[in-house]
CSV table of C-alpha atoms in Angstrom, one decimal:
chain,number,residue,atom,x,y,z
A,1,UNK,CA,95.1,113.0,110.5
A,2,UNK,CA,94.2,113.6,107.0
A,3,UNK,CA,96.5,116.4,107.0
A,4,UNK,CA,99.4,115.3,107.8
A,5,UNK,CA,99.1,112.3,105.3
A,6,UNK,CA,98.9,115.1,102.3
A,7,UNK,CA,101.7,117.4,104.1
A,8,UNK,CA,104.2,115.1,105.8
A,9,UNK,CA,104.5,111.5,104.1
A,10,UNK,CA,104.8,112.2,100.4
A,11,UNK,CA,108.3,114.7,99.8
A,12,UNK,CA,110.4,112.3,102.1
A,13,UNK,CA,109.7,109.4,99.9
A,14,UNK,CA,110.9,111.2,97.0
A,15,UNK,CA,113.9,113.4,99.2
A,16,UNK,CA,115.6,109.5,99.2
A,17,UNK,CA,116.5,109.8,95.6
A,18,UNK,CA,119.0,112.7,95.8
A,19,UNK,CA,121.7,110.7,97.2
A,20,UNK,CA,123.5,109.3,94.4
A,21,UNK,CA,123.5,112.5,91.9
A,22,UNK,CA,125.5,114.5,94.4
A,23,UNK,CA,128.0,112.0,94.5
A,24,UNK,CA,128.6,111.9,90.9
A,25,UNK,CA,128.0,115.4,90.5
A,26,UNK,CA,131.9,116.4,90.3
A,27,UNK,CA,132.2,113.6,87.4
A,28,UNK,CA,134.9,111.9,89.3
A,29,UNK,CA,135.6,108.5,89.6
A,30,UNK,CA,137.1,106.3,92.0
A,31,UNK,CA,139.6,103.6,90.7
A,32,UNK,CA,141.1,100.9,92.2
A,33,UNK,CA,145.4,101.2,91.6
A,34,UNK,CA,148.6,99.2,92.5
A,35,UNK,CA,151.3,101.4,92.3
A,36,UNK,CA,154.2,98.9,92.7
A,37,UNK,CA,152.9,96.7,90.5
A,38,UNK,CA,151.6,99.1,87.4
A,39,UNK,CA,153.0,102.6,86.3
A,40,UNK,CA,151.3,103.0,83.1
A,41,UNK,CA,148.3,103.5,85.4
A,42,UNK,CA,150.1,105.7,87.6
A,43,UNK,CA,151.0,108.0,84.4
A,44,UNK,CA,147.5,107.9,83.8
A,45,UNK,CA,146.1,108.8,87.2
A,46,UNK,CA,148.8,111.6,87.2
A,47,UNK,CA,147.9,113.4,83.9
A,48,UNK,CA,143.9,112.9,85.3
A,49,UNK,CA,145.1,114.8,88.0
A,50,UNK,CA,146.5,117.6,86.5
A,51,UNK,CA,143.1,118.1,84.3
A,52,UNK,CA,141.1,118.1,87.2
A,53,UNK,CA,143.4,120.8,89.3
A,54,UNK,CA,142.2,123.2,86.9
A,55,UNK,CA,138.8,122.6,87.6
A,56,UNK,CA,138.4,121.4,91.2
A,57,UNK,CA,140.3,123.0,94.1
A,58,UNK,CA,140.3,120.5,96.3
A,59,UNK,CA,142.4,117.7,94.1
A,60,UNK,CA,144.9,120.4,93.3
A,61,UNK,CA,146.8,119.9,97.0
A,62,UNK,CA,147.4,116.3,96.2
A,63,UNK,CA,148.5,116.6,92.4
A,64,UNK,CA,150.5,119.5,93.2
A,65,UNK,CA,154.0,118.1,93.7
A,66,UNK,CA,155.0,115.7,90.3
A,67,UNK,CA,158.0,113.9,92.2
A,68,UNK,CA,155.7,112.8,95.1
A,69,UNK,CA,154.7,109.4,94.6
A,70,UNK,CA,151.6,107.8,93.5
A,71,UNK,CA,150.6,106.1,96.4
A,72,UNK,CA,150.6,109.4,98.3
A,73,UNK,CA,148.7,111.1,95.8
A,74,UNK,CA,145.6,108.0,95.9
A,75,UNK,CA,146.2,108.7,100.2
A,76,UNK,CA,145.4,112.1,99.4
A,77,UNK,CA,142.7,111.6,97.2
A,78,UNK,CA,140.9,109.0,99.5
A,79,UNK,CA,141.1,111.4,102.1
A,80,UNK,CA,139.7,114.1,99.9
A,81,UNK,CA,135.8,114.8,101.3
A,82,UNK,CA,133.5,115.4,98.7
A,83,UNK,CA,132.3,118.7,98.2
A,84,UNK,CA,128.9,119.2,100.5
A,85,UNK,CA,126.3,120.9,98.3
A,86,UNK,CA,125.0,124.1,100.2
A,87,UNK,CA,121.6,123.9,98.0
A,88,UNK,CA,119.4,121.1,97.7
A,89,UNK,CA,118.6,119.9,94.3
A,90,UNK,CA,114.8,119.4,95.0
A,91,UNK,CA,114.2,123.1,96.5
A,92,UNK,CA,113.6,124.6,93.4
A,93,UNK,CA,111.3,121.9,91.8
A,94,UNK,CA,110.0,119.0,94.4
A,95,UNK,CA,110.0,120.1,97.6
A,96,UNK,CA,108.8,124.0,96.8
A,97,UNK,CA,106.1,122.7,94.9
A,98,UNK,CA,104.4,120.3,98.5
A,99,UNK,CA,105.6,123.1,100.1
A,100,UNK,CA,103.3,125.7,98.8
A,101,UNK,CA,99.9,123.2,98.1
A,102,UNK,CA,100.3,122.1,102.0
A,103,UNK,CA,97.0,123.8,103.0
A,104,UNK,CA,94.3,121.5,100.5
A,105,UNK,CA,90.5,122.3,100.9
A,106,UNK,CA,88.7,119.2,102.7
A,107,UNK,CA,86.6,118.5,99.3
A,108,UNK,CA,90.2,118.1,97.3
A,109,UNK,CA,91.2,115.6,100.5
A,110,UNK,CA,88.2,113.5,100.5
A,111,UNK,CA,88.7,113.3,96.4
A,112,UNK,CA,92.4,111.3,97.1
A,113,UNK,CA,90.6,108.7,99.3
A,114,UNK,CA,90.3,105.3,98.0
A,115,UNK,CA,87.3,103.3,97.7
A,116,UNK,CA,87.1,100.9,100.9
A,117,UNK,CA,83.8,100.1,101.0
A,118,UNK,CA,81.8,97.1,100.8
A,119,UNK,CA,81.5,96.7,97.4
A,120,UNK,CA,85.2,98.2,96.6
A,121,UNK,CA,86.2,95.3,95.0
A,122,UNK,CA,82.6,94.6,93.0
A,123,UNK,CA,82.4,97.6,91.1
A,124,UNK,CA,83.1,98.1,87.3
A,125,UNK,CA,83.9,101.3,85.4
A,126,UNK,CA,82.0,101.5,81.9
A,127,UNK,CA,83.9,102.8,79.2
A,128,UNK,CA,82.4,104.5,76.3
A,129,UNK,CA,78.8,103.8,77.5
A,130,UNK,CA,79.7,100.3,76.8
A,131,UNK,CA,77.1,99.1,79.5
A,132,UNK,CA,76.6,95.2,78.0
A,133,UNK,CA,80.8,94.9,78.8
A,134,UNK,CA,80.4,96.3,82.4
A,135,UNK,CA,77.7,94.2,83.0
A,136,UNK,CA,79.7,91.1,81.8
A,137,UNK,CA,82.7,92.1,83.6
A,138,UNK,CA,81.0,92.5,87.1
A,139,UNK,CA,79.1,89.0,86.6
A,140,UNK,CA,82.7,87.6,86.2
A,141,UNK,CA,83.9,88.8,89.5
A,142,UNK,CA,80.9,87.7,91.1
A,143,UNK,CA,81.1,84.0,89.8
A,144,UNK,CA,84.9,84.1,90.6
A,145,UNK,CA,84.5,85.1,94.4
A,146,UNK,CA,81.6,82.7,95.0
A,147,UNK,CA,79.4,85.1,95.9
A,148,UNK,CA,75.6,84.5,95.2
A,149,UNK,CA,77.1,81.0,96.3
A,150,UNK,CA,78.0,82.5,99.7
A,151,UNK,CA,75.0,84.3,100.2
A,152,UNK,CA,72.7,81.9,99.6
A,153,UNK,CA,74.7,79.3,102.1
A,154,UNK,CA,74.6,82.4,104.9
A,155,UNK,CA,70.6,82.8,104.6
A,156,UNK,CA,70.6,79.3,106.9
A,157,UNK,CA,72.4,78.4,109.4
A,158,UNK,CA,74.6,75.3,109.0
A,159,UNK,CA,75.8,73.3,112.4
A,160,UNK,CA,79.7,73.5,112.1
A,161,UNK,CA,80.1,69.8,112.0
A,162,UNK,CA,77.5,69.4,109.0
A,163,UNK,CA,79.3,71.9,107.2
A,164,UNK,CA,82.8,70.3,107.3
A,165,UNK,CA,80.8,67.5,105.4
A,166,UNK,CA,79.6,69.4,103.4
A,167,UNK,CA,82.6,71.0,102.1
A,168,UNK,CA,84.2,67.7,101.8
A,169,UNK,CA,81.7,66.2,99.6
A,170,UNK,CA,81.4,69.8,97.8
A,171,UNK,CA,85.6,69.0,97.2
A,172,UNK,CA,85.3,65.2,96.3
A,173,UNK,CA,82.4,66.1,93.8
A,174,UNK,CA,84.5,68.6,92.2
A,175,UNK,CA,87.9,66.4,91.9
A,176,UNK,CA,85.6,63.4,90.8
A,177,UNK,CA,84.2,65.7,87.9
A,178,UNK,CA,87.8,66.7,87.2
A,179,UNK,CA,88.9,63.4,86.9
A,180,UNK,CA,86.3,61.7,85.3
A,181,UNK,CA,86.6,64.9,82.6
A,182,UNK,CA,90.3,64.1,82.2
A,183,UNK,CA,89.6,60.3,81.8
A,184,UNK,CA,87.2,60.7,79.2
A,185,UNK,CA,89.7,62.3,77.1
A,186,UNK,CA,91.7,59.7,77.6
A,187,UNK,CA,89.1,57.5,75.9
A,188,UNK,CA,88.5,59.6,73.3
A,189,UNK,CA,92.0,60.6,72.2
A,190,UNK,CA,92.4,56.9,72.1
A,191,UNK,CA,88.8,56.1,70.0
A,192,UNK,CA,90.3,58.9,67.7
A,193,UNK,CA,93.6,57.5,67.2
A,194,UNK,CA,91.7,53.8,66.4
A,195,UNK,CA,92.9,51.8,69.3
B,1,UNK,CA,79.7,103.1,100.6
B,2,UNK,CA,79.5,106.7,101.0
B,3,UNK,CA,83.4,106.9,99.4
B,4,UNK,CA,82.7,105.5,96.1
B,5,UNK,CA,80.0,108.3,96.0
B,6,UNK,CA,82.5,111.4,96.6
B,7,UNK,CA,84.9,109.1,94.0
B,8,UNK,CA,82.1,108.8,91.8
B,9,UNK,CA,81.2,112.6,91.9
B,10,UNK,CA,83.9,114.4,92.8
B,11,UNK,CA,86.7,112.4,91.0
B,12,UNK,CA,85.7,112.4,87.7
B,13,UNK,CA,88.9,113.1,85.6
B,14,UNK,CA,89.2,109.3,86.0
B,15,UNK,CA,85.9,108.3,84.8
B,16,UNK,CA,85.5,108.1,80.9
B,17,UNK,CA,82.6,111.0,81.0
B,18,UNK,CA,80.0,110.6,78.0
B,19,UNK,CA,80.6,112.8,74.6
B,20,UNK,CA,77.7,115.0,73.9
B,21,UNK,CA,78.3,118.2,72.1
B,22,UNK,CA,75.8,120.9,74.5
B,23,UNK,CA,74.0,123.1,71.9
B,24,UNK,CA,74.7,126.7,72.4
B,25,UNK,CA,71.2,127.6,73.8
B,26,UNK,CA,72.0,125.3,77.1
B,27,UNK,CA,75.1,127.1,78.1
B,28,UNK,CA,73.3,129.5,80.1
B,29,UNK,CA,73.8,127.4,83.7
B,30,UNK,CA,71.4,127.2,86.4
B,31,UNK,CA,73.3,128.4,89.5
B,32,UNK,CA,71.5,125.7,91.4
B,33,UNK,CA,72.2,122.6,89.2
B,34,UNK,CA,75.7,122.9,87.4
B,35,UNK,CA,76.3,119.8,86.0
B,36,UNK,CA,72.7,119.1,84.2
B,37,UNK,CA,71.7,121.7,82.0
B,38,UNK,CA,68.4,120.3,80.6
B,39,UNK,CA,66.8,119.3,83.7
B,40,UNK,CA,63.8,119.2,85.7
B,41,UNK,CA,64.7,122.0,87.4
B,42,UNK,CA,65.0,124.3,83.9
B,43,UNK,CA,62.0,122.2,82.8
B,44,UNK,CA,58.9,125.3,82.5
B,45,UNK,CA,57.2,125.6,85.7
B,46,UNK,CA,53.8,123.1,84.7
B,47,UNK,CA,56.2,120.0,84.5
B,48,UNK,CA,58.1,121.0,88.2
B,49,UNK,CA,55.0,120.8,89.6
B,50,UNK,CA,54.5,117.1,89.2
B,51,UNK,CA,54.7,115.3,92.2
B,52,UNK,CA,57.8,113.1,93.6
B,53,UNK,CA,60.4,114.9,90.7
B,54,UNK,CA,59.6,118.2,92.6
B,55,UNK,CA,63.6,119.6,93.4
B,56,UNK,CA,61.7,121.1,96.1
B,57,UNK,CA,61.5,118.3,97.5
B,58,UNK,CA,64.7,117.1,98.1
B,59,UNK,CA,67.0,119.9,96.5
B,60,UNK,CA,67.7,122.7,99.5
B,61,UNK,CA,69.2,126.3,99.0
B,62,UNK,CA,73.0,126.0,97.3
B,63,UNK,CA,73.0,122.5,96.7
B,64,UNK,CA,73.5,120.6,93.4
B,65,UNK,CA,73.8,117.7,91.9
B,66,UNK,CA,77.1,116.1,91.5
B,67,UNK,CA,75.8,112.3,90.6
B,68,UNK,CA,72.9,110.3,90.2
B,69,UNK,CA,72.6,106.2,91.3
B,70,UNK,CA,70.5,103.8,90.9
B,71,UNK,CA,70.0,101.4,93.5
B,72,UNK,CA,68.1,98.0,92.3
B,73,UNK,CA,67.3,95.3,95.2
B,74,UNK,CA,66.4,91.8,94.0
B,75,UNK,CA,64.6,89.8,96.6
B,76,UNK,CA,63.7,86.4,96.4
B,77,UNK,CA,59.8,87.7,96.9
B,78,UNK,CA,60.4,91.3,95.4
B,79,UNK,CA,62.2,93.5,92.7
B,80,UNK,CA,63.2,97.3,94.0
B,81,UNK,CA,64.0,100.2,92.0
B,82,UNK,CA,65.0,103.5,93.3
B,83,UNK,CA,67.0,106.8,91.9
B,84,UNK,CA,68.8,108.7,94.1
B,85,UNK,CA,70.8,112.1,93.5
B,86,UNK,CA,73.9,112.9,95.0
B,87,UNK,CA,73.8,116.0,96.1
B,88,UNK,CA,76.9,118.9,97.5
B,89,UNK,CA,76.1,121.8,99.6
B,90,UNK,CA,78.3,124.6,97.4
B,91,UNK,CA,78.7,127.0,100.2
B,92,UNK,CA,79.6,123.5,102.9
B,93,UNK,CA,82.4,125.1,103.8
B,94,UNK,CA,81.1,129.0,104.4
B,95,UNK,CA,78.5,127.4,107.1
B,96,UNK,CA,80.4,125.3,108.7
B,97,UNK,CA,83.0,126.5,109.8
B,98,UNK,CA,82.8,125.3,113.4
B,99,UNK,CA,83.4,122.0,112.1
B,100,UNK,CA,87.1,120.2,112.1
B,101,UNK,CA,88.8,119.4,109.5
B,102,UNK,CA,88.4,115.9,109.6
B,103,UNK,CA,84.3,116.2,109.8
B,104,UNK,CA,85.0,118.7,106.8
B,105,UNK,CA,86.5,116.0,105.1
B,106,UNK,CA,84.2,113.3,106.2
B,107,UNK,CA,80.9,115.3,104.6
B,108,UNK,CA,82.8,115.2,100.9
B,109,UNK,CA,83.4,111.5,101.6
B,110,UNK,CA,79.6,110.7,102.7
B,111,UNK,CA,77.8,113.4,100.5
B,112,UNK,CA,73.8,113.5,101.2
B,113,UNK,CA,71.8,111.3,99.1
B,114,UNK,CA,68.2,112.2,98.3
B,115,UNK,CA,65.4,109.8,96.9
B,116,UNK,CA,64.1,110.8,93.9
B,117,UNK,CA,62.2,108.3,92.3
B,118,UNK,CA,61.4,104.9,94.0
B,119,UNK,CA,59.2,102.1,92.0
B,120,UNK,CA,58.3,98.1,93.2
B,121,UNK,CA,56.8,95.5,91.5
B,122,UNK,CA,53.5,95.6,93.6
B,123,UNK,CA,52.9,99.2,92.5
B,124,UNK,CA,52.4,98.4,88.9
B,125,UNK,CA,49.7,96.1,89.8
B,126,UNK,CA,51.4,92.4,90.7
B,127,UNK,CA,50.2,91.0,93.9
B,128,UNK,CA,51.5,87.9,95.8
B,129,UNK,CA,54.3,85.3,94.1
B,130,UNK,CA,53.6,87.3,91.1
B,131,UNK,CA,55.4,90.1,92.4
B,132,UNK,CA,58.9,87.1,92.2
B,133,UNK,CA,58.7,87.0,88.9
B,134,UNK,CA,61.0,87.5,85.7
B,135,UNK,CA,58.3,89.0,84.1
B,136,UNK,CA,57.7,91.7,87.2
B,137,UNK,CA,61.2,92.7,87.5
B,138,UNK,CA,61.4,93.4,82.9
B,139,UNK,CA,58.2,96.0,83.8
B,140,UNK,CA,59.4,97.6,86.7
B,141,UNK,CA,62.5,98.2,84.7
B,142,UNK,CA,61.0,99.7,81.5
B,143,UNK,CA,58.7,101.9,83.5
B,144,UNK,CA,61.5,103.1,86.1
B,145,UNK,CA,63.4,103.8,82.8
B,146,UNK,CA,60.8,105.3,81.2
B,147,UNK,CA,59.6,107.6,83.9
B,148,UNK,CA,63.4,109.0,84.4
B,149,UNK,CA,63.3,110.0,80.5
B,150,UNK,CA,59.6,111.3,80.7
B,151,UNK,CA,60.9,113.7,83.6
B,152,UNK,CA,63.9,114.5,82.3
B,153,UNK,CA,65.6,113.5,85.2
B,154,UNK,CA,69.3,113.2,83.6
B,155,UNK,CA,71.1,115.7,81.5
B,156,UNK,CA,73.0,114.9,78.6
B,157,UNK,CA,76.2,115.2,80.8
B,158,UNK,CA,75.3,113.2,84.0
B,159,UNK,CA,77.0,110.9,85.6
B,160,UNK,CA,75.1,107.8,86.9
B,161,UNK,CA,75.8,104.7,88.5
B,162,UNK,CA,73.9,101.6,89.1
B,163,UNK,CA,74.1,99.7,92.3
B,164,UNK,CA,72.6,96.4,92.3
B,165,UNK,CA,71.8,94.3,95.1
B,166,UNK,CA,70.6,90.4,95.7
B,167,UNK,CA,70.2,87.5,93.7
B,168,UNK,CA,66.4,87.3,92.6
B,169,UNK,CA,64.9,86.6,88.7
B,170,UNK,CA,64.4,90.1,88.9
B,171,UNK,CA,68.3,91.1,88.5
B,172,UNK,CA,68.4,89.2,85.3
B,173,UNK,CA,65.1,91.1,83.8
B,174,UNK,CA,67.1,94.3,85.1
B,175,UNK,CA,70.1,93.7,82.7
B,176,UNK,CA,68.3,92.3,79.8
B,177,UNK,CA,65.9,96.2,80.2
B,178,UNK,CA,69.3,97.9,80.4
B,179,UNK,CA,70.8,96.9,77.5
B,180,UNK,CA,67.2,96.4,75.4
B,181,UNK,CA,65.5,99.3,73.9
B,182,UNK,CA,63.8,100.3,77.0
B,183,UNK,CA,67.5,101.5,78.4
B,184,UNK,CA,69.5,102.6,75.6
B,185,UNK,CA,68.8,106.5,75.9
B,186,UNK,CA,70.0,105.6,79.5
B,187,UNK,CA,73.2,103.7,78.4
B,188,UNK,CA,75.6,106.8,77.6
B,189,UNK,CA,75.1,108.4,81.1
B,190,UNK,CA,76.1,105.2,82.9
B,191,UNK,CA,79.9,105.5,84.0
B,192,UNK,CA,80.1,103.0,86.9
B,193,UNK,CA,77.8,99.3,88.0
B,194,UNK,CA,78.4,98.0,91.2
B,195,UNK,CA,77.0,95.7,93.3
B,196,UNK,CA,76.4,95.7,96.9
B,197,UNK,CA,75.2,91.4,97.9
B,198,UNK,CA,75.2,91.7,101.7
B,199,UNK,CA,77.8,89.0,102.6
B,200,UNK,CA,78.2,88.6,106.4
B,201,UNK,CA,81.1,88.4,108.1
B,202,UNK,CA,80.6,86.6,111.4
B,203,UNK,CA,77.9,88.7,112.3
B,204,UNK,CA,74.9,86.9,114.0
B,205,UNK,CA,73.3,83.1,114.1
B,206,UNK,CA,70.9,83.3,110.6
B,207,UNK,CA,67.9,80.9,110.9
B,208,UNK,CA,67.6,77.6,111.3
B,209,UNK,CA,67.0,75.4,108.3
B,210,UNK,CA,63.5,75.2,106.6
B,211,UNK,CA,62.0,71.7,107.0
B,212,UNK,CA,59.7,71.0,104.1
């Protein structure tokens, strides 16, 4: 299993990206021509095709003939198949490097794994043996997640019915503190401003 | 649990590790212990003998030390202190090769840990509720820290990590040693705190309600 994650799953996310530069690779562009209505273009897609004659082989059948007209020559173009490339891009610099590291000793697997334990989510780095800051930051996560709060509620056991009231008066207490904060000021904006 | 070990050990290009500049007379490395130079176990042979620190004890052939932790438990009755070394068999592979792969891969994730050092409140002296108190949990602190720098237990290099567990006045006390006087030589060596609250999920019925 924990081979094949390291050997199979991470070259074909990256293989997806070689799609588009092949396609562009002949620095040709596809353009989108009326013939019966513009022939300034058609002069221009005419002299393009004589440049690139010299340089690919395959446009040179359809530029070949100048009294030919242009809608043939965009027939012949759209029927022109783009050049396969024999050699992938990636050989010589993504794919040969997986290729070769395959076979990873067990202690280099087990260093890739990421923390899922328990306290995954509770554990702080400390930077520059700045231990007060660590210390700080981990009491912040616990106060966020609630969970001396949640421990000390599990030690008992609660009857499901009493502890749907208590959550409700837990909630009203809180919104009536809120409120009562927000009230006050009210007042005192008010006493401030004379009224 | 055991995978924040191997992370914490094996992983450490991501932790910040502590400057210190080693003096030219510790780079002769013990074969046993690579990663702490001034140690216990370079320490002449009078202060090896002294009981509990012993790497006899808990250090077999080829093994070293690839982290220390240590694990605190605050109780609502007790404080608990102990240090524990991480410890990798060099030559794992060589022996084992009967194994899978996957149960090669599972003994870097869940590396051995050995007790080196364990302290409570009742052992320095305080008996009953005393043994609840702030005061308990500052003293067990200083000495655990002191006792680790008396034996030399850390090198100048090691990484440590603190695991702390439960909600007691003793957690506070903890904290308040650490970043006092009594912890500071310990400070630099600390790379990683966590904390391990036992929070149940589902699990079974607790108690019923005290009636007092």
């Amino acid at each position: 299993m924990f081979r094949s994650i390291v050997a199979k799953n991470i070259p074909c996310g990256i293989r997806v990206a070689t799609y588009p530069i092949s396609l562009t690779n002949n620095g040709f562009k596809f353009v989108r021509f009326n013939s019966t209505q513009n022939k300034a273009k058609a002069e221009q897609i005419k002299s393009s095709l004589d440049q690139l004659k010299s340089t690919d082989p395959l446009a040179s059948s359809a530029a070949e003939s100048k009294a030919s007209t242009p809608s043939f020559e965009i027939d012949a173009l759209l029927n022109r198949t783009i050049e396969s490339d024999t050699t992938d891009i990636f050989q010589n610099s993504y794919g040969s490097r997986f290729d070769n590291n395959i076979e990873q000793t067990p202690r280099d697997i087990a260093k890739t794994f990421r923390e899922f334990s328990m306290s995954a989510g509770r554990s702080v780095d400390v930077r520059y043996g700045n231990v007060g800051r660590g210390l700080q930051q981990l009491s912040g996560i616990m106060s966020n997640n609630k969970i001396f709060y949640l421990a000390r509620r599990q030690k008992r056991h609660i009857r499901p019915a009493l502890l749907r009231k208590l959550k409700k008066r837990e909630w009203w207490r809180r919104k009536f503190a809120g409120d009562f904060h927000t009230l006050m000021q009210k007042i005192n904006n008010a006493k401030r401003r004379g009224y | 649990m055991f995978s924040r070990i191997t992370r914490f050990a094996l992983n450490g290009s991501r932790i910040q590790a502590p400057l210190t500049i080693q003096p030219i007379s510790n780079t002769i490395i013990n074969p046993i212990r690579a990663i702490s130079t001034t140690s216990t176990l370079n320490a002449p042979p009078r202060r090896a003998n002294k009981k509990g620190v012993k790497p006899s004890n808990w250090l077999k052939a080829d093994e070293k030390v690839v982290g220390w932790k240590i694990y605190a438990t605050f109780t609502s009755n007790n404080t608990r202190a102990n240090v524990v070394a991480v410890v990798e068999d060099t030559k794992f592979l060589e022996k084992n090769q009967h194994l899978s792969h996957n149960e090669q891969v599972i003994y870097y994730l869940q590396l051995p840990h050995r007790i080196v050092y364990s302290l409570s409140t009742g052992q320095l002296g305080f008996r009953g509720v005393q043994r609840s108190e702030y005061e308990a949990g500052f003293q067990l602190s200083s000495k655990l820290f002191k006792t680790i720098q008396e034996k030399n237990l850390f090198g100048p290099t090691d990484k440590v990590e603190i695991v702390v567990n439960g909600m007691g006045k003793g957690r506070e006390a903890f904290s308040a040693a650490l970043l006092g006087k009594e912890g500071q030589a310990l400070q630099k060596n600390i790379v990683r705190i966590s904390d391990a609250t036992v929070l149940k999920f589902g699990g079974s019925r607790s108690k019923k309600q005290r009636r007092i």
